[in-house]
Tab-separated table of C-alpha atoms in Angstrom:
chain	number	residue	atom	x	y	z
A	1	UNK	CA	25.457	0.134	-17.992
A	2	UNK	CA	22.765	2.754	-18.667
A	3	UNK	CA	19.923	3.447	-16.218
A	4	UNK	CA	17.330	1.413	-18.133
A	5	UNK	CA	19.633	-1.621	-18.447
A	6	UNK	CA	20.560	-1.360	-14.771
A	7	UNK	CA	16.897	-1.194	-13.802
A	8	UNK	CA	16.088	-4.252	-15.909
A	9	UNK	CA	18.950	-6.160	-14.299
A	10	UNK	CA	17.687	-5.208	-10.844
A	11	UNK	CA	14.230	-6.641	-11.568
A	12	UNK	CA	15.677	-9.699	-13.285
A	13	UNK	CA	17.752	-10.433	-10.198
A	14	UNK	CA	14.649	-10.950	-8.068
A	15	UNK	CA	14.142	-14.705	-7.940
A	16	UNK	CA	10.604	-15.792	-6.971
A	17	UNK	CA	11.795	-19.403	-6.719
A	18	UNK	CA	14.466	-18.934	-4.065
A	19	UNK	CA	13.683	-20.567	-0.704
A	20	UNK	CA	11.472	-18.596	1.637
A	21	UNK	CA	13.197	-17.194	4.711
A	22	UNK	CA	12.104	-18.196	8.183
A	23	UNK	CA	8.946	-16.308	9.214
A	24	UNK	CA	8.332	-15.156	5.651
A	25	UNK	CA	5.323	-12.966	4.956
A	26	UNK	CA	4.410	-15.494	2.259
A	27	UNK	CA	2.797	-18.791	3.196
A	28	UNK	CA	4.330	-20.634	0.229
A	29	UNK	CA	6.545	-20.217	-2.811
A	30	UNK	CA	3.388	-20.350	-4.908
A	31	UNK	CA	2.059	-17.409	-2.961
A	32	UNK	CA	5.155	-15.306	-3.519
A	33	UNK	CA	5.137	-16.169	-7.217
A	34	UNK	CA	1.497	-15.136	-7.505
A	35	UNK	CA	1.961	-11.830	-5.718
A	36	UNK	CA	5.156	-10.983	-7.593
A	37	UNK	CA	3.372	-11.614	-10.898
A	38	UNK	CA	0.650	-9.166	-9.842
A	39	UNK	CA	3.368	-6.729	-8.789
A	40	UNK	CA	4.867	-6.891	-12.276
A	41	UNK	CA	1.416	-6.443	-13.801
A	42	UNK	CA	0.922	-3.269	-11.769
A	43	UNK	CA	4.197	-1.882	-13.163
A	44	UNK	CA	3.155	-2.684	-16.718
A	45	UNK	CA	-0.170	-0.936	-16.171
A	46	UNK	CA	1.362	2.413	-15.259
A	47	UNK	CA	0.931	5.238	-17.755
A	48	UNK	CA	4.375	6.685	-16.978
A	49	UNK	CA	7.889	5.228	-16.666
A	50	UNK	CA	9.316	4.212	-13.315
A	51	UNK	CA	12.732	3.084	-12.161
A	52	UNK	CA	13.898	1.091	-9.163
A	53	UNK	CA	16.609	1.181	-6.547
A	54	UNK	CA	17.553	-0.944	-3.553
A	55	UNK	CA	18.975	0.791	-0.477
A	56	UNK	CA	20.375	-0.819	2.692
A	57	UNK	CA	19.042	-0.019	6.157
A	58	UNK	CA	19.701	-1.542	9.562
A	59	UNK	CA	16.208	-3.059	9.321
A	60	UNK	CA	16.874	-4.740	5.978
A	61	UNK	CA	17.111	-3.934	2.285
A	62	UNK	CA	14.417	-1.619	0.972
A	63	UNK	CA	13.163	-1.722	-2.603
A	64	UNK	CA	12.112	1.615	-4.080
A	65	UNK	CA	9.970	2.494	-7.080
A	66	UNK	CA	10.687	5.998	-8.378
A	67	UNK	CA	8.801	8.187	-10.846
A	68	UNK	CA	8.853	11.770	-12.039
A	69	UNK	CA	11.548	14.360	-12.647
A	70	UNK	CA	14.790	13.743	-10.696
A	71	UNK	CA	15.299	17.514	-10.526
A	72	UNK	CA	11.833	18.175	-9.070
A	73	UNK	CA	11.023	18.439	-5.338
A	74	UNK	CA	10.862	14.955	-3.750
A	75	UNK	CA	7.793	13.358	-2.200
A	76	UNK	CA	8.120	10.187	-0.132
A	77	UNK	CA	5.110	7.977	-0.910
A	78	UNK	CA	4.176	5.705	1.994
A	79	UNK	CA	1.885	2.746	1.292
A	80	UNK	CA	-1.178	1.186	2.814
A	81	UNK	CA	-0.932	-2.232	4.438
A	82	UNK	CA	0.229	-4.942	2.006
A	83	UNK	CA	0.321	-2.401	-0.835
A	84	UNK	CA	3.541	-2.187	-2.846
A	85	UNK	CA	5.335	0.861	-4.236
A	86	UNK	CA	4.109	0.766	-7.871
A	87	UNK	CA	0.490	0.617	-6.705
A	88	UNK	CA	1.046	3.730	-4.616
A	89	UNK	CA	2.607	5.503	-7.578
A	90	UNK	CA	-0.544	4.741	-9.531
A	91	UNK	CA	-2.697	6.129	-6.718
A	92	UNK	CA	-0.707	9.384	-6.537
A	93	UNK	CA	-0.044	9.533	-10.299
A	94	UNK	CA	-1.029	13.201	-10.527
A	95	UNK	CA	1.966	14.179	-8.381
A	96	UNK	CA	4.584	12.616	-10.668
A	97	UNK	CA	3.934	15.406	-13.188
A	98	UNK	CA	5.539	17.996	-10.938
A	99	UNK	CA	7.530	16.048	-8.337
A	100	UNK	CA	9.963	13.204	-7.855
A	101	UNK	CA	8.051	10.356	-6.194
A	102	UNK	CA	9.873	7.711	-4.129
A	103	UNK	CA	7.656	4.785	-3.097
A	104	UNK	CA	9.153	2.023	-0.912
A	105	UNK	CA	7.892	-1.494	-0.431
A	106	UNK	CA	7.565	-1.935	3.324
A	107	UNK	CA	9.936	-4.415	4.947
A	108	UNK	CA	8.044	-7.516	6.056
A	109	UNK	CA	5.091	-6.872	3.751
A	110	UNK	CA	4.406	-8.126	0.205
A	111	UNK	CA	6.804	-6.712	-2.359
A	112	UNK	CA	10.531	-6.737	-2.956
A	113	UNK	CA	11.935	-5.312	0.276
A	114	UNK	CA	13.493	-7.582	2.901
A	115	UNK	CA	11.173	-10.435	3.839
A	116	UNK	CA	11.422	-10.404	7.628
A	117	UNK	CA	8.995	-9.483	10.424
A	118	UNK	CA	9.008	-5.788	11.265
A	119	UNK	CA	8.025	-4.468	14.687
A	120	UNK	CA	6.347	-1.109	15.181
A	121	UNK	CA	8.036	-0.659	18.566
A	122	UNK	CA	10.555	2.033	19.610
A	123	UNK	CA	9.949	4.266	16.604
A	124	UNK	CA	11.142	1.586	14.183
A	125	UNK	CA	9.096	2.758	11.205
A	126	UNK	CA	10.255	6.338	11.549
A	127	UNK	CA	13.887	5.334	11.998
A	128	UNK	CA	13.691	3.044	8.975
A	129	UNK	CA	12.139	5.803	6.848
A	130	UNK	CA	14.831	8.317	7.752
A	131	UNK	CA	17.531	5.747	6.993
A	132	UNK	CA	16.032	5.362	3.505
A	133	UNK	CA	16.093	9.131	3.015
A	134	UNK	CA	19.682	9.286	4.300
A	135	UNK	CA	20.684	6.683	1.719
A	136	UNK	CA	19.117	8.903	-0.945
A	137	UNK	CA	20.874	12.013	0.377
A	138	UNK	CA	17.572	13.752	1.164
A	139	UNK	CA	17.424	15.988	4.228
A	140	UNK	CA	13.782	17.027	3.890
A	141	UNK	CA	10.861	15.715	1.840
A	142	UNK	CA	7.163	16.070	1.394
A	143	UNK	CA	5.121	12.968	2.165
A	144	UNK	CA	2.063	11.493	0.475
A	145	UNK	CA	0.587	8.552	2.370
A	146	UNK	CA	-2.462	6.355	2.601
A	147	UNK	CA	-3.857	4.322	5.495
A	148	UNK	CA	-1.020	2.334	7.157
A	149	UNK	CA	1.540	4.667	5.570
A	150	UNK	CA	-0.069	7.610	7.337
A	151	UNK	CA	1.097	6.244	10.677
A	152	UNK	CA	4.681	6.137	9.378
A	153	UNK	CA	4.387	9.724	8.144
A	154	UNK	CA	3.110	10.787	11.561
A	155	UNK	CA	5.929	8.947	13.322
A	156	UNK	CA	8.418	10.765	11.119
A	157	UNK	CA	6.701	14.066	11.933
A	158	UNK	CA	6.915	13.289	15.646
A	159	UNK	CA	10.586	12.266	15.496
A	160	UNK	CA	12.032	14.950	13.210
A	161	UNK	CA	9.522	17.594	12.055
A	162	UNK	CA	12.353	19.610	10.508
A	163	UNK	CA	12.795	16.823	7.940
A	164	UNK	CA	9.128	16.630	6.943
A	165	UNK	CA	7.628	19.187	4.583
A	166	UNK	CA	4.060	19.212	3.385
A	167	UNK	CA	2.166	15.979	3.710
A	168	UNK	CA	-1.036	14.509	2.348
A	169	UNK	CA	-2.676	12.003	4.678
A	170	UNK	CA	-5.370	9.914	2.972
A	171	UNK	CA	-7.511	7.942	5.476
A	172	UNK	CA	-4.466	7.793	7.766
A	173	UNK	CA	-3.661	5.240	10.419
A	174	UNK	CA	-2.045	6.563	13.569
A	175	UNK	CA	-4.710	9.088	14.586
A	176	UNK	CA	-7.362	6.718	15.965
A	177	UNK	CA	-7.022	6.768	19.771
A	178	UNK	CA	-8.053	3.125	20.090
A	179	UNK	CA	-8.359	0.732	17.169
A	180	UNK	CA	-11.523	-1.427	17.218
A	181	UNK	CA	-9.637	-4.727	17.171
A	182	UNK	CA	-12.603	-6.883	18.163
A	183	UNK	CA	-14.687	-5.451	15.322
A	184	UNK	CA	-11.791	-5.788	12.896
A	185	UNK	CA	-11.222	-9.428	13.776
A	186	UNK	CA	-14.932	-10.255	13.650
A	187	UNK	CA	-15.780	-8.215	10.565
A	188	UNK	CA	-12.649	-8.675	8.479
A	189	UNK	CA	-10.169	-11.309	9.627
A	190	UNK	CA	-12.778	-14.000	10.334
A	191	UNK	CA	-14.344	-13.543	6.902
A	192	UNK	CA	-10.958	-13.499	5.206
A	193	UNK	CA	-9.856	-16.706	6.885
A	194	UNK	CA	-13.165	-18.345	5.982
A	195	UNK	CA	-12.514	-17.381	2.374
A	196	UNK	CA	-9.025	-18.867	2.596
A	197	UNK	CA	-10.020	-22.174	4.153
A	198	UNK	CA	-13.562	-22.802	2.871
A	199	UNK	CA	-13.463	-26.512	1.886
A	200	UNK	CA	-15.557	-26.140	-1.254
A	201	UNK	CA	-13.558	-23.188	-2.540
A	202	UNK	CA	-11.274	-24.202	-5.422
A	203	UNK	CA	-7.856	-22.651	-4.785
A	204	UNK	CA	-7.400	-21.902	-8.477
A	205	UNK	CA	-10.712	-20.036	-8.799
A	206	UNK	CA	-11.138	-16.437	-7.699
A	207	UNK	CA	-14.667	-15.723	-6.503
A	208	UNK	CA	-15.068	-12.019	-7.254
A	209	UNK	CA	-18.623	-11.901	-5.901
A	210	UNK	CA	-17.489	-13.409	-2.595
A	211	UNK	CA	-14.497	-11.074	-2.453
A	212	UNK	CA	-16.701	-8.045	-3.029
A	213	UNK	CA	-18.866	-9.069	-0.098
A	214	UNK	CA	-16.027	-9.576	2.356
A	215	UNK	CA	-14.214	-6.446	1.130
A	216	UNK	CA	-17.294	-4.260	1.456
A	217	UNK	CA	-16.306	-2.893	4.894
A	218	UNK	CA	-13.124	-1.588	3.225
A	219	UNK	CA	-14.319	-0.573	-0.231
A	220	UNK	CA	-17.411	-0.570	-2.429
A	221	UNK	CA	-15.579	0.042	-5.700
A	222	UNK	CA	-12.807	-2.529	-6.213
A	223	UNK	CA	-11.736	-3.246	-9.793
A	224	UNK	CA	-11.032	-6.750	-11.092
A	225	UNK	CA	-7.294	-6.147	-10.642
A	226	UNK	CA	-7.952	-4.994	-7.071
A	227	UNK	CA	-9.920	-8.162	-6.377
A	228	UNK	CA	-7.205	-10.387	-7.859
A	229	UNK	CA	-4.648	-8.771	-5.563
A	230	UNK	CA	-6.999	-8.936	-2.571
A	231	UNK	CA	-7.470	-12.654	-3.236
A	232	UNK	CA	-3.700	-13.223	-3.288
A	233	UNK	CA	-3.115	-11.282	-0.051
A	234	UNK	CA	-5.796	-13.259	1.801
A	235	UNK	CA	-4.701	-16.657	0.519
A	236	UNK	CA	-0.961	-16.350	0.523
A	237	UNK	CA	0.236	-13.929	3.217
A	238	UNK	CA	0.317	-13.636	6.987
A	239	UNK	CA	-1.695	-10.427	6.698
A	240	UNK	CA	-2.608	-10.180	10.404
A	241	UNK	CA	0.995	-9.490	11.460
A	242	UNK	CA	1.121	-5.815	10.623
A	243	UNK	CA	0.584	-3.075	13.199
A	244	UNK	CA	0.746	0.634	12.355
A	245	UNK	CA	2.793	3.122	14.317
A	246	UNK	CA	1.064	5.189	16.962
A	247	UNK	CA	-1.463	6.195	18.014
A	248	UNK	CA	-0.356	9.816	18.025
A	249	UNK	CA	-1.971	12.785	19.723
A	250	UNK	CA	-1.288	16.483	20.247
A	251	UNK	CA	1.590	15.995	22.712
A	252	UNK	CA	3.585	14.110	20.043
A	253	UNK	CA	3.883	17.136	17.744
A	254	UNK	CA	5.514	20.501	18.245
A	255	UNK	CA	4.618	23.885	16.811
A	256	UNK	CA	7.003	23.507	13.862
A	257	UNK	CA	4.815	20.915	12.111
A	258	UNK	CA	3.937	21.943	8.555
A	259	UNK	CA	0.141	22.137	8.061
A	260	UNK	CA	-1.146	18.984	6.400
A	261	UNK	CA	-3.827	18.041	3.878
A	262	UNK	CA	-5.866	15.260	5.487
A	263	UNK	CA	-8.703	13.215	4.001
A	264	UNK	CA	-11.057	11.134	6.138
A	265	UNK	CA	-13.789	8.660	5.202
A	266	UNK	CA	-17.089	9.077	7.009
A	267	UNK	CA	-17.896	5.349	6.908
A	268	UNK	CA	-14.391	4.133	7.758
A	269	UNK	CA	-14.634	0.671	9.298
A	270	UNK	CA	-10.945	0.501	10.211
A	271	UNK	CA	-10.370	3.979	11.650
A	272	UNK	CA	-13.752	5.146	12.987
A	273	UNK	CA	-14.514	8.614	11.745
A	274	UNK	CA	-15.627	10.490	14.878
A	275	UNK	CA	-12.727	9.742	17.268
A	276	UNK	CA	-10.137	9.831	14.480
A	277	UNK	CA	-11.257	13.238	13.206
A	278	UNK	CA	-11.534	14.692	16.711
A	279	UNK	CA	-7.980	13.618	17.548
A	280	UNK	CA	-6.641	14.831	14.198
A	281	UNK	CA	-8.117	18.289	14.680
A	282	UNK	CA	-6.518	18.571	18.109
A	283	UNK	CA	-3.170	17.142	17.039
A	284	UNK	CA	-2.255	18.638	13.668
A	285	UNK	CA	-2.502	22.002	11.957
A	286	UNK	CA	-4.511	21.570	8.754
A	287	UNK	CA	-3.864	23.408	5.517
A	288	UNK	CA	-6.738	21.487	3.906
A	289	UNK	CA	-9.150	18.855	5.137
A	290	UNK	CA	-11.793	16.799	3.376
A	291	UNK	CA	-14.393	14.418	4.768
A	292	UNK	CA	-15.714	11.914	2.244
A	293	UNK	CA	-19.374	11.417	3.061
A	294	UNK	CA	-20.570	7.823	2.678
A	295	UNK	CA	-17.066	6.616	1.723
A	296	UNK	CA	-15.619	3.417	3.162
A	297	UNK	CA	-11.973	3.146	4.221
A	298	UNK	CA	-10.719	2.857	0.638
A	299	UNK	CA	-12.227	5.775	-1.325
A	300	UNK	CA	-13.404	5.174	-4.874
A	301	UNK	CA	-11.625	6.615	-7.900
A	302	UNK	CA	-14.624	8.907	-8.334
A	303	UNK	CA	-14.213	10.202	-4.775
A	304	UNK	CA	-10.499	10.786	-5.243
A	305	UNK	CA	-10.377	12.311	-8.727
A	306	UNK	CA	-11.029	15.942	-7.679
A	307	UNK	CA	-9.016	15.465	-4.500
A	308	UNK	CA	-5.900	14.411	-6.382
A	309	UNK	CA	-5.984	17.767	-8.161
A	310	UNK	CA	-6.288	19.548	-4.806
A	311	UNK	CA	-3.456	17.465	-3.336
A	312	UNK	CA	-1.281	18.446	-6.296
A	313	UNK	CA	-2.201	22.114	-5.817
A	314	UNK	CA	-1.376	21.824	-2.110
A	315	UNK	CA	2.121	20.508	-2.830
A	316	UNK	CA	2.614	23.091	-5.580
A	317	UNK	CA	1.643	25.907	-3.226
A	318	UNK	CA	-1.277	27.111	-5.320
A	319	UNK	CA	-3.831	26.640	-2.522
């Protein structure tokens, strides 16, 4: 069986109609079907080919989306909360020109990895990530991460800095000394649950205007596809389960840490800018750093376009 046929068989073997496991991330079969259809749409929207692989870990099976040249230096692409591998490949598309990108779906979050709750205790995310790399026969990789994935990258850096090369941290979790949970629950979760349960809200209708309003603390520039996915996550998943690794501070990292390229959003509702930046500057050596003035937690495509070129140059060693 050639690689393309094998890849097709792998995707075809994913059955959205099989019974949900106990404590599934999905609230219903309908929810899983909806999110998997959006997952497939994200694959079809990519401007470059990708392939897939499933690897076993002690935490559960992990589904990988892979792009770029197999002979090129590898970059492990770690996703934001509830964001699947193909969406992360789209975000870091510039890097697939010169690197091999490996983007996992996180266990216990929407996607095709094992559907079971995942704890952030006892270094679990870092241990899981290194098990994935071991299955791929990779001793050392660069890392490109966003938001939630940043905390996993930092946990890996804390646990085994000799296995982590250069890393790009885009609005990373894991560096905020104390997350503003009360504000997050009041400003995000309460609005999201209202959207889910509002009695006059037709379940089959997606209210993009309403979604834009409740997503505004996160982003001011969501596309229609983004809003469709946001709608599905709010309606059909137990989104409040997830907790990032960390927080991390200077005593978690030794002097062998490779200088990072970190990007912070000045108007970040999730990871407040001032304490996050102050801790980052004390904790990590920086090869490059960018502060996005007026940007919310999820930067716009316009904000990121020049930065993707700089991230690529950072990994290529030209800056």
